Structures are given as structure tokens and as C-alpha cells.
mmCIF file with all atom_site columns, N, CA, C and O in Angstrom:
data_model
loop_
_atom_site.group_PDB
_atom_site.id
_atom_site.type_symbol
_atom_site.label_atom_id
_atom_site.label_alt_id
_atom_site.label_comp_id
_atom_site.label_asym_id
_atom_site.label_entity_id
_atom_site.label_seq_id
_atom_site.pdbx_PDB_ins_code
_atom_site.Cartn_x
_atom_site.Cartn_y
_atom_site.Cartn_z
_atom_site.occupancy
_atom_site.B_iso_or_equiv
_atom_site.pdbx_formal_charge
_atom_site.auth_seq_id
_atom_site.auth_comp_id
_atom_site.auth_asym_id
_atom_site.auth_atom_id
_atom_site.pdbx_PDB_model_num
ATOM 1   N N  . MET A 1 1  ? 102.610 110.867 82.628  1.00 66.00 ? 1  MET A N  1
ATOM 2   C CA . MET A 1 1  ? 103.165 111.553 81.477  1.00 66.00 ? 1  MET A CA 1
ATOM 3   C C  . MET A 1 1  ? 102.008 111.961 80.570  1.00 66.00 ? 1  MET A C  1
ATOM 4   O O  . MET A 1 1  ? 101.103 111.194 80.313  1.00 66.00 ? 1  MET A O  1
ATOM 5   N N  . VAL A 1 2  ? 102.082 113.152 80.082  1.00 79.00 ? 2  VAL A N  1
ATOM 6   C CA . VAL A 1 2  ? 101.021 113.663 79.224  1.00 79.00 ? 2  VAL A CA 1
ATOM 7   C C  . VAL A 1 2  ? 101.408 113.484 77.755  1.00 79.00 ? 2  VAL A C  1
ATOM 8   O O  . VAL A 1 2  ? 102.561 113.255 77.426  1.00 79.00 ? 2  VAL A O  1
ATOM 9   N N  . ALA A 1 3  ? 100.427 113.596 76.892  1.00 88.00 ? 3  ALA A N  1
ATOM 10  C CA . ALA A 1 3  ? 100.638 113.350 75.465  1.00 88.00 ? 3  ALA A CA 1
ATOM 11  C C  . ALA A 1 3  ? 101.725 114.243 74.871  1.00 88.00 ? 3  ALA A C  1
ATOM 12  O O  . ALA A 1 3  ? 102.508 113.795 74.033  1.00 88.00 ? 3  ALA A O  1
ATOM 13  N N  . ILE A 1 4  ? 101.801 115.479 75.303  1.00 90.00 ? 4  ILE A N  1
ATOM 14  C CA . ILE A 1 4  ? 102.810 116.388 74.729  1.00 90.00 ? 4  ILE A CA 1
ATOM 15  C C  . ILE A 1 4  ? 104.215 115.938 75.101  1.00 90.00 ? 4  ILE A C  1
ATOM 16  O O  . ILE A 1 4  ? 105.144 116.076 74.309  1.00 90.00 ? 4  ILE A O  1
ATOM 17  N N  . ASP A 1 5  ? 104.386 115.347 76.289  1.00 89.00 ? 5  ASP A N  1
ATOM 18  C CA . ASP A 1 5  ? 105.693 114.811 76.676  1.00 89.00 ? 5  ASP A CA 1
ATOM 19  C C  . ASP A 1 5  ? 106.094 113.662 75.748  1.00 89.00 ? 5  ASP A C  1
ATOM 20  O O  . ASP A 1 5  ? 107.244 113.569 75.333  1.00 89.00 ? 5  ASP A O  1
ATOM 21  N N  . ARG A 1 6  ? 105.139 112.801 75.446  1.00 90.00 ? 6  ARG A N  1
ATOM 22  C CA . ARG A 1 6  ? 105.421 111.684 74.530  1.00 90.00 ? 6  ARG A CA 1
ATOM 23  C C  . ARG A 1 6  ? 105.743 112.205 73.129  1.00 90.00 ? 6  ARG A C  1
ATOM 24  O O  . ARG A 1 6  ? 106.646 111.694 72.468  1.00 90.00 ? 6  ARG A O  1
ATOM 25  N N  . TYR A 1 7  ? 105.010 113.215 72.684  1.00 94.00 ? 7  TYR A N  1
ATOM 26  C CA . TYR A 1 7  ? 105.237 113.771 71.352  1.00 94.00 ? 7  TYR A CA 1
ATOM 27  C C  . TYR A 1 7  ? 106.663 114.307 71.216  1.00 94.00 ? 7  TYR A C  1
ATOM 28  O O  . TYR A 1 7  ? 107.321 114.099 70.199  1.00 94.00 ? 7  TYR A O  1
ATOM 29  N N  . PHE A 1 8  ? 107.139 115.003 72.243  1.00 95.00 ? 8  PHE A N  1
ATOM 30  C CA . PHE A 1 8  ? 108.482 115.581 72.214  1.00 95.00 ? 8  PHE A CA 1
ATOM 31  C C  . PHE A 1 8  ? 109.532 114.645 72.809  1.00 95.00 ? 8  PHE A C  1
ATOM 32  O O  . PHE A 1 8  ? 110.686 115.029 72.976  1.00 95.00 ? 8  PHE A O  1
ATOM 33  N N  . LYS A 1 9  ? 109.112 113.400 73.164  1.00 94.00 ? 9  LYS A N  1
ATOM 34  C CA . LYS A 1 9  ? 110.009 112.373 73.714  1.00 94.00 ? 9  LYS A CA 1
ATOM 35  C C  . LYS A 1 9  ? 110.717 112.862 74.975  1.00 94.00 ? 9  LYS A C  1
ATOM 36  O O  . LYS A 1 9  ? 111.935 112.718 75.130  1.00 94.00 ? 9  LYS A O  1
ATOM 37  N N  . LEU A 1 10 ? 109.931 113.445 75.874  1.00 96.00 ? 10 LEU A N  1
ATOM 38  C CA . LEU A 1 10 ? 110.454 113.921 77.143  1.00 96.00 ? 10 LEU A CA 1
ATOM 39  C C  . LEU A 1 10 ? 110.236 112.862 78.219  1.00 96.00 ? 10 LEU A C  1
ATOM 40  O O  . LEU A 1 10 ? 109.369 112.016 78.104  1.00 96.00 ? 10 LEU A O  1
ATOM 41  N N  . CYS A 1 11 ? 111.045 112.926 79.262  1.00 95.00 ? 11 CYS A N  1
ATOM 42  C CA . CYS A 1 11 ? 111.002 111.931 80.338  1.00 95.00 ? 11 CYS A CA 1
ATOM 43  C C  . CYS A 1 11 ? 110.566 112.562 81.648  1.00 95.00 ? 11 CYS A C  1
ATOM 44  O O  . CYS A 1 11 ? 110.571 113.775 81.812  1.00 95.00 ? 11 CYS A O  1
ATOM 45  N N  . GLU A 1 12 ? 110.228 111.670 82.566  1.00 94.00 ? 12 GLU A N  1
ATOM 46  C CA . GLU A 1 12 ? 109.944 112.074 83.937  1.00 94.00 ? 12 GLU A CA 1
ATOM 47  C C  . GLU A 1 12 ? 110.894 111.288 84.829  1.00 94.00 ? 12 GLU A C  1
ATOM 48  O O  . GLU A 1 12 ? 111.052 110.080 84.668  1.00 94.00 ? 12 GLU A O  1
ATOM 49  N N  . LEU A 1 13 ? 111.538 111.965 85.754  1.00 94.00 ? 13 LEU A N  1
ATOM 50  C CA . LEU A 1 13 ? 112.460 111.333 86.692  1.00 94.00 ? 13 LEU A CA 1
ATOM 51  C C  . LEU A 1 13 ? 111.806 111.326 88.056  1.00 94.00 ? 13 LEU A C  1
ATOM 52  O O  . LEU A 1 13 ? 111.476 112.384 88.602  1.00 94.00 ? 13 LEU A O  1
ATOM 53  N N  . ASP A 1 14 ? 111.584 110.120 88.591  1.00 91.00 ? 14 ASP A N  1
ATOM 54  C CA . ASP A 1 14 ? 111.012 109.963 89.924  1.00 91.00 ? 14 ASP A CA 1
ATOM 55  C C  . ASP A 1 14 ? 112.130 109.597 90.880  1.00 91.00 ? 14 ASP A C  1
ATOM 56  O O  . ASP A 1 14 ? 112.927 108.695 90.594  1.00 91.00 ? 14 ASP A O  1
ATOM 57  N N  . ILE A 1 15 ? 112.181 110.282 92.010  1.00 87.00 ? 15 ILE A N  1
ATOM 58  C CA . ILE A 1 15 ? 113.219 110.043 93.009  1.00 87.00 ? 15 ILE A CA 1
ATOM 59  C C  . ILE A 1 15 ? 112.554 109.529 94.279  1.00 87.00 ? 15 ILE A C  1
ATOM 60  O O  . ILE A 1 15 ? 111.625 110.151 94.797  1.00 87.00 ? 15 ILE A O  1
ATOM 61  N N  . TYR A 1 16 ? 113.050 108.388 94.739  1.00 85.00 ? 16 TYR A N  1
ATOM 62  C CA . TYR A 1 16 ? 112.516 107.740 95.933  1.00 85.00 ? 16 TYR A CA 1
ATOM 63  C C  . TYR A 1 16 ? 113.557 107.803 97.048  1.00 85.00 ? 16 TYR A C  1
ATOM 64  O O  . TYR A 1 16 ? 114.746 107.700 96.781  1.00 85.00 ? 16 TYR A O  1
ATOM 65  N N  . THR A 1 17 ? 113.103 107.948 98.264  1.00 81.00 ? 17 THR A N  1
ATOM 66  C CA . THR A 1 17 ? 113.993 107.885 99.418  1.00 81.00 ? 17 THR A CA 1
ATOM 67  C C  . THR A 1 17 ? 113.527 106.755 100.320 1.00 81.00 ? 17 THR A C  1
ATOM 68  O O  . THR A 1 17 ? 112.434 106.221 100.162 1.00 81.00 ? 17 THR A O  1
ATOM 69  N N  . ALA A 1 18 ? 114.355 106.400 101.262 1.00 79.00 ? 18 ALA A N  1
ATOM 70  C CA . ALA A 1 18 ? 114.025 105.312 102.179 1.00 79.00 ? 18 ALA A CA 1
ATOM 71  C C  . ALA A 1 18 ? 112.777 105.646 102.985 1.00 79.00 ? 18 ALA A C  1
ATOM 72  O O  . ALA A 1 18 ? 112.517 106.795 103.316 1.00 79.00 ? 18 ALA A O  1
ATOM 73  N N  . GLY A 1 19 ? 112.011 104.608 103.280 1.00 77.00 ? 19 GLY A N  1
ATOM 74  C CA . GLY A 1 19 ? 110.872 104.781 104.175 1.00 77.00 ? 19 GLY A CA 1
ATOM 75  C C  . GLY A 1 19 ? 109.539 105.029 103.505 1.00 77.00 ? 19 GLY A C  1
ATOM 76  O O  . GLY A 1 19 ? 108.551 105.258 104.175 1.00 77.00 ? 19 GLY A O  1
ATOM 77  N N  . GLY A 1 20 ? 109.492 104.998 102.207 1.00 71.00 ? 20 GLY A N  1
ATOM 78  C CA . GLY A 1 20 ? 108.216 105.245 101.538 1.00 71.00 ? 20 GLY A CA 1
ATOM 79  C C  . GLY A 1 20 ? 108.093 104.445 100.261 1.00 71.00 ? 20 GLY A C  1
ATOM 80  O O  . GLY A 1 20 ? 109.089 104.031 99.673  1.00 71.00 ? 20 GLY A O  1
ATOM 81  N N  . SER A 1 21 ? 106.875 104.232 99.828  1.00 72.00 ? 21 SER A N  1
ATOM 82  C CA . SER A 1 21 ? 106.669 103.470 98.604  1.00 72.00 ? 21 SER A CA 1
ATOM 83  C C  . SER A 1 21 ? 106.334 104.368 97.417  1.00 72.00 ? 21 SER A C  1
ATOM 84  O O  . SER A 1 21 ? 106.275 103.907 96.289  1.00 72.00 ? 21 SER A O  1
ATOM 85  N N  . SER A 1 22 ? 106.110 105.640 97.679  1.00 75.00 ? 22 SER A N  1
ATOM 86  C CA . SER A 1 22 ? 105.828 106.568 96.584  1.00 75.00 ? 22 SER A CA 1
ATOM 87  C C  . SER A 1 22 ? 107.014 107.499 96.399  1.00 75.00 ? 22 SER A C  1
ATOM 88  O O  . SER A 1 22 ? 107.838 107.667 97.292  1.00 75.00 ? 22 SER A O  1
ATOM 89  N N  . SER A 1 23 ? 107.104 108.113 95.213  1.00 73.00 ? 23 SER A N  1
ATOM 90  C CA . SER A 1 23 ? 108.234 108.997 94.949  1.00 73.00 ? 23 SER A CA 1
ATOM 91  C C  . SER A 1 23 ? 108.126 110.253 95.801  1.00 73.00 ? 23 SER A C  1
ATOM 92  O O  . SER A 1 23 ? 107.051 110.758 96.074  1.00 73.00 ? 23 SER A O  1
ATOM 93  N N  . ASP A 1 24 ? 109.284 110.729 96.231  1.00 86.00 ? 24 ASP A N  1
ATOM 94  C CA . ASP A 1 24 ? 109.352 111.938 97.037  1.00 86.00 ? 24 ASP A CA 1
ATOM 95  C C  . ASP A 1 24 ? 109.524 113.184 96.184  1.00 86.00 ? 24 ASP A C  1
ATOM 96  O O  . ASP A 1 24 ? 109.215 114.285 96.609  1.00 86.00 ? 24 ASP A O  1
ATOM 97  N N  . LEU A 1 25 ? 110.025 112.966 94.977  1.00 89.00 ? 25 LEU A N  1
ATOM 98  C CA . LEU A 1 25 ? 110.256 114.080 94.057  1.00 89.00 ? 25 LEU A CA 1
ATOM 99  C C  . LEU A 1 25 ? 110.073 113.562 92.639  1.00 89.00 ? 25 LEU A C  1
ATOM 100 O O  . LEU A 1 25 ? 110.547 112.481 92.302  1.00 89.00 ? 25 LEU A O  1
ATOM 101 N N  . SER A 1 26 ? 109.404 114.333 91.827  1.00 91.00 ? 26 SER A N  1
ATOM 102 C CA . SER A 1 26 ? 109.182 113.961 90.437  1.00 91.00 ? 26 SER A CA 1
ATOM 103 C C  . SER A 1 26 ? 109.486 115.177 89.562  1.00 91.00 ? 26 SER A C  1
ATOM 104 O O  . SER A 1 26 ? 108.948 116.258 89.789  1.00 91.00 ? 26 SER A O  1
ATOM 105 N N  . ILE A 1 27 ? 110.363 114.979 88.580  1.00 93.00 ? 27 ILE A N  1
ATOM 106 C CA . ILE A 1 27 ? 110.730 116.050 87.654  1.00 93.00 ? 27 ILE A CA 1
ATOM 107 C C  . ILE A 1 27 ? 110.290 115.615 86.262  1.00 93.00 ? 27 ILE A C  1
ATOM 108 O O  . ILE A 1 27 ? 110.782 114.627 85.726  1.00 93.00 ? 27 ILE A O  1
ATOM 109 N N  . SER A 1 28 ? 109.360 116.325 85.681  1.00 92.00 ? 28 SER A N  1
ATOM 110 C CA . SER A 1 28 ? 108.860 115.958 84.355  1.00 92.00 ? 28 SER A CA 1
ATOM 111 C C  . SER A 1 28 ? 109.362 116.937 83.299  1.00 92.00 ? 28 SER A C  1
ATOM 112 O O  . SER A 1 28 ? 109.866 118.005 83.607  1.00 92.00 ? 28 SER A O  1
ATOM 113 N N  . GLY A 1 29 ? 109.228 116.529 82.048  1.00 93.00 ? 29 GLY A N  1
ATOM 114 C CA . GLY A 1 29 ? 109.614 117.389 80.931  1.00 93.00 ? 29 GLY A CA 1
ATOM 115 C C  . GLY A 1 29 ? 111.100 117.420 80.655  1.00 93.00 ? 29 GLY A C  1
ATOM 116 O O  . GLY A 1 29 ? 111.609 118.378 80.090  1.00 93.00 ? 29 GLY A O  1
ATOM 117 N N  . LEU A 1 30 ? 111.816 116.346 81.047  1.00 96.00 ? 30 LEU A N  1
ATOM 118 C CA . LEU A 1 30 ? 113.261 116.315 80.857  1.00 96.00 ? 30 LEU A CA 1
ATOM 119 C C  . LEU A 1 30 ? 113.639 115.622 79.555  1.00 96.00 ? 30 LEU A C  1
ATOM 120 O O  . LEU A 1 30 ? 113.016 114.649 79.150  1.00 96.00 ? 30 LEU A O  1
ATOM 121 N N  . ASP A 1 31 ? 114.680 116.123 78.944  1.00 96.00 ? 31 ASP A N  1
ATOM 122 C CA . ASP A 1 31 ? 115.305 115.439 77.829  1.00 96.00 ? 31 ASP A CA 1
ATOM 123 C C  . ASP A 1 31 ? 115.841 114.105 78.365  1.00 96.00 ? 31 ASP A C  1
ATOM 124 O O  . ASP A 1 31 ? 116.386 114.062 79.472  1.00 96.00 ? 31 ASP A O  1
ATOM 125 N N  . PRO A 1 32 ? 115.688 113.003 77.639  1.00 96.00 ? 32 PRO A N  1
ATOM 126 C CA . PRO A 1 32 ? 116.142 111.702 78.144  1.00 96.00 ? 32 PRO A CA 1
ATOM 127 C C  . PRO A 1 32 ? 117.616 111.680 78.573  1.00 96.00 ? 32 PRO A C  1
ATOM 128 O O  . PRO A 1 32 ? 117.951 111.071 79.586  1.00 96.00 ? 32 PRO A O  1
ATOM 129 N N  . ASP A 1 33 ? 118.492 112.339 77.833  1.00 97.00 ? 33 ASP A N  1
ATOM 130 C CA . ASP A 1 33 ? 119.907 112.369 78.213  1.00 97.00 ? 33 ASP A CA 1
ATOM 131 C C  . ASP A 1 33 ? 120.122 113.136 79.510  1.00 97.00 ? 33 ASP A C  1
ATOM 132 O O  . ASP A 1 33 ? 120.938 112.751 80.344  1.00 97.00 ? 33 ASP A O  1
ATOM 133 N N  . LYS A 1 34 ? 119.388 114.212 79.688  1.00 97.00 ? 34 LYS A N  1
ATOM 134 C CA . LYS A 1 34 ? 119.500 115.005 80.922  1.00 97.00 ? 34 LYS A CA 1
ATOM 135 C C  . LYS A 1 34 ? 118.966 114.203 82.108  1.00 97.00 ? 34 LYS A C  1
ATOM 136 O O  . LYS A 1 34 ? 119.566 114.216 83.192  1.00 97.00 ? 34 LYS A O  1
ATOM 137 N N  . ALA A 1 35 ? 117.857 113.505 81.913  1.00 96.00 ? 35 ALA A N  1
ATOM 138 C CA . ALA A 1 35 ? 117.300 112.671 82.979  1.00 96.00 ? 35 ALA A CA 1
ATOM 139 C C  . ALA A 1 35 ? 118.301 111.597 83.388  1.00 96.00 ? 35 ALA A C  1
ATOM 140 O O  . ALA A 1 35 ? 118.511 111.348 84.584  1.00 96.00 ? 35 ALA A O  1
ATOM 141 N N  . ARG A 1 36 ? 118.927 110.964 82.418  1.00 96.00 ? 36 ARG A N  1
ATOM 142 C CA . ARG A 1 36 ? 119.935 109.945 82.693  1.00 96.00 ? 36 ARG A CA 1
ATOM 143 C C  . ARG A 1 36 ? 121.119 110.535 83.445  1.00 96.00 ? 36 ARG A C  1
ATOM 144 O O  . ARG A 1 36 ? 121.639 109.943 84.400  1.00 96.00 ? 36 ARG A O  1
ATOM 145 N N  . SER A 1 37 ? 121.542 111.718 83.040  1.00 97.00 ? 37 SER A N  1
ATOM 146 C CA . SER A 1 37 ? 122.661 112.391 83.692  1.00 97.00 ? 37 SER A CA 1
ATOM 147 C C  . SER A 1 37 ? 122.347 112.716 85.153  1.00 97.00 ? 37 SER A C  1
ATOM 148 O O  . SER A 1 37 ? 123.185 112.499 86.039  1.00 97.00 ? 37 SER A O  1
ATOM 149 N N  . ILE A 1 38 ? 121.160 113.225 85.408  1.00 96.00 ? 38 ILE A N  1
ATOM 150 C CA . ILE A 1 38 ? 120.753 113.538 86.780  1.00 96.00 ? 38 ILE A CA 1
ATOM 151 C C  . ILE A 1 38 ? 120.684 112.262 87.611  1.00 96.00 ? 38 ILE A C  1
ATOM 152 O O  . ILE A 1 38 ? 121.158 112.219 88.759  1.00 96.00 ? 38 ILE A O  1
ATOM 153 N N  . LYS A 1 39 ? 120.123 111.201 87.047  1.00 95.00 ? 39 LYS A N  1
ATOM 154 C CA . LYS A 1 39 ? 120.021 109.915 87.749  1.00 95.00 ? 39 LYS A CA 1
ATOM 155 C C  . LYS A 1 39 ? 121.409 109.392 88.125  1.00 95.00 ? 39 LYS A C  1
ATOM 156 O O  . LYS A 1 39 ? 121.636 108.944 89.254  1.00 95.00 ? 39 LYS A O  1
ATOM 157 N N  . GLU A 1 40 ? 122.344 109.431 87.182  1.00 96.00 ? 40 GLU A N  1
ATOM 158 C CA . GLU A 1 40 ? 123.706 108.967 87.450  1.00 96.00 ? 40 GLU A CA 1
ATOM 159 C C  . GLU A 1 40 ? 124.377 109.814 88.520  1.00 96.00 ? 40 GLU A C  1
ATOM 160 O O  . GLU A 1 40 ? 125.071 109.284 89.391  1.00 96.00 ? 40 GLU A O  1
ATOM 161 N N  . TYR A 1 41 ? 124.186 111.119 88.481  1.00 95.00 ? 41 TYR A N  1
ATOM 162 C CA . TYR A 1 41 ? 124.765 112.011 89.474  1.00 95.00 ? 41 TYR A CA 1
ATOM 163 C C  . TYR A 1 41 ? 124.244 111.675 90.878  1.00 95.00 ? 41 TYR A C  1
ATOM 164 O O  . TYR A 1 41 ? 125.023 111.552 91.817  1.00 95.00 ? 41 TYR A O  1
ATOM 165 N N  . ILE A 1 42 ? 122.938 111.513 90.990  1.00 92.00 ? 42 ILE A N  1
ATOM 166 C CA . ILE A 1 42 ? 122.345 111.191 92.290  1.00 92.00 ? 42 ILE A CA 1
ATOM 167 C C  . ILE A 1 42 ? 122.847 109.834 92.779  1.00 92.00 ? 42 ILE A C  1
ATOM 168 O O  . ILE A 1 42 ? 123.195 109.679 93.955  1.00 92.00 ? 42 ILE A O  1
ATOM 169 N N  . SER A 1 43 ? 122.926 108.853 91.887  1.00 92.00 ? 43 SER A N  1
ATOM 170 C CA . SER A 1 43 ? 123.407 107.525 92.260  1.00 92.00 ? 43 SER A CA 1
ATOM 171 C C  . SER A 1 43 ? 124.844 107.582 92.754  1.00 92.00 ? 43 SER A C  1
ATOM 172 O O  . SER A 1 43 ? 125.181 106.943 93.754  1.00 92.00 ? 43 SER A O  1
ATOM 173 N N  . GLN A 1 44 ? 125.683 108.332 92.084  1.00 94.00 ? 44 GLN A N  1
ATOM 174 C CA . GLN A 1 44 ? 127.087 108.464 92.494  1.00 94.00 ? 44 GLN A CA 1
ATOM 175 C C  . GLN A 1 44 ? 127.203 109.145 93.853  1.00 94.00 ? 44 GLN A C  1
ATOM 176 O O  . GLN A 1 44 ? 127.980 108.722 94.710  1.00 94.00 ? 44 GLN A O  1
ATOM 177 N N  . ARG A 1 45 ? 126.449 110.201 94.037  1.00 92.00 ? 45 ARG A N  1
ATOM 178 C CA . ARG A 1 45 ? 126.505 110.940 95.312  1.00 92.00 ? 45 ARG A CA 1
ATOM 179 C C  . ARG A 1 45 ? 125.998 110.092 96.480  1.00 92.00 ? 45 ARG A C  1
ATOM 180 O O  . ARG A 1 45 ? 126.566 110.133 97.559  1.00 92.00 ? 45 ARG A O  1
ATOM 181 N N  . THR A 1 46 ? 124.933 109.342 96.268  1.00 87.00 ? 46 THR A N  1
ATOM 182 C CA . THR A 1 46 ? 124.405 108.513 97.361  1.00 87.00 ? 46 THR A CA 1
ATOM 183 C C  . THR A 1 46 ? 125.337 107.347 97.653  1.00 87.00 ? 46 THR A C  1
ATOM 184 O O  . THR A 1 46 ? 125.457 106.936 98.803  1.00 87.00 ? 46 THR A O  1
ATOM 185 N N  . ALA A 1 47 ? 126.034 106.825 96.639  1.00 89.00 ? 47 ALA A N  1
ATOM 186 C CA . ALA A 1 47 ? 126.978 105.724 96.864  1.00 89.00 ? 47 ALA A CA 1
ATOM 187 C C  . ALA A 1 47 ? 128.154 106.193 97.718  1.00 89.00 ? 47 ALA A C  1
ATOM 188 O O  . ALA A 1 47 ? 128.685 105.437 98.515  1.00 89.00 ? 47 ALA A O  1
ATOM 189 N N  . GLN A 1 48 ? 128.534 107.444 97.580  1.00 88.00 ? 48 GLN A N  1
ATOM 190 C CA . GLN A 1 48 ? 129.653 107.993 98.360  1.00 88.00 ? 48 GLN A CA 1
ATOM 191 C C  . GLN A 1 48 ? 129.285 108.100 99.839  1.00 88.00 ? 48 GLN A C  1
ATOM 192 O O  . GLN A 1 48 ? 130.158 108.041 100.692 1.00 88.00 ? 48 GLN A O  1
ATOM 193 N N  . HIS A 1 49 ? 128.012 108.243 100.138 1.00 77.00 ? 49 HIS A N  1
ATOM 194 C CA . HIS A 1 49 ? 127.577 108.457 101.517 1.00 77.00 ? 49 HIS A CA 1
ATOM 195 C C  . HIS A 1 49 ? 126.944 107.217 102.138 1.00 77.00 ? 49 HIS A C  1
ATOM 196 O O  . HIS A 1 49 ? 126.401 107.292 103.229 1.00 77.00 ? 49 HIS A O  1
ATOM 197 N N  . ALA A 1 50 ? 127.026 106.112 101.436 1.00 68.00 ? 50 ALA A N  1
ATOM 198 C CA . ALA A 1 50 ? 126.417 104.870 101.957 1.00 68.00 ? 50 ALA A CA 1
ATOM 199 C C  . ALA A 1 50 ? 127.373 104.128 102.876 1.00 68.00 ? 50 ALA A C  1
ATOM 200 O O  . ALA A 1 50 ? 128.524 104.283 102.881 1.00 68.00 ? 50 ALA A O  1
#
């Protein structure tokens, strides 16, 4: 995270998939509420297919 992200209180969402220890996708510059919403959506969708 860069200083400007902290100044504007922006988040980074890291998405991990099975088989690796590093994130497969990283989305930076997100509003915290939007990041939370995306995280919840992904969690719900993956739970349906588990």
C-alpha cells in the first residue's frame, strides 16, 4: 500500500486460490466498504460451489 492510499483510507483486496501461497489477484485503491462487499460476494459464491 502506498502513502496516498493510506491518506485517502483506501484498501487493497488480495484474492488467493488453492495451490499457492501468494495472492493470485490484487485489487488496490478500493473504498473499504466496496472491498468488504466484493470479499463477501466472492465468499458467498465460493461457498455455493464447495
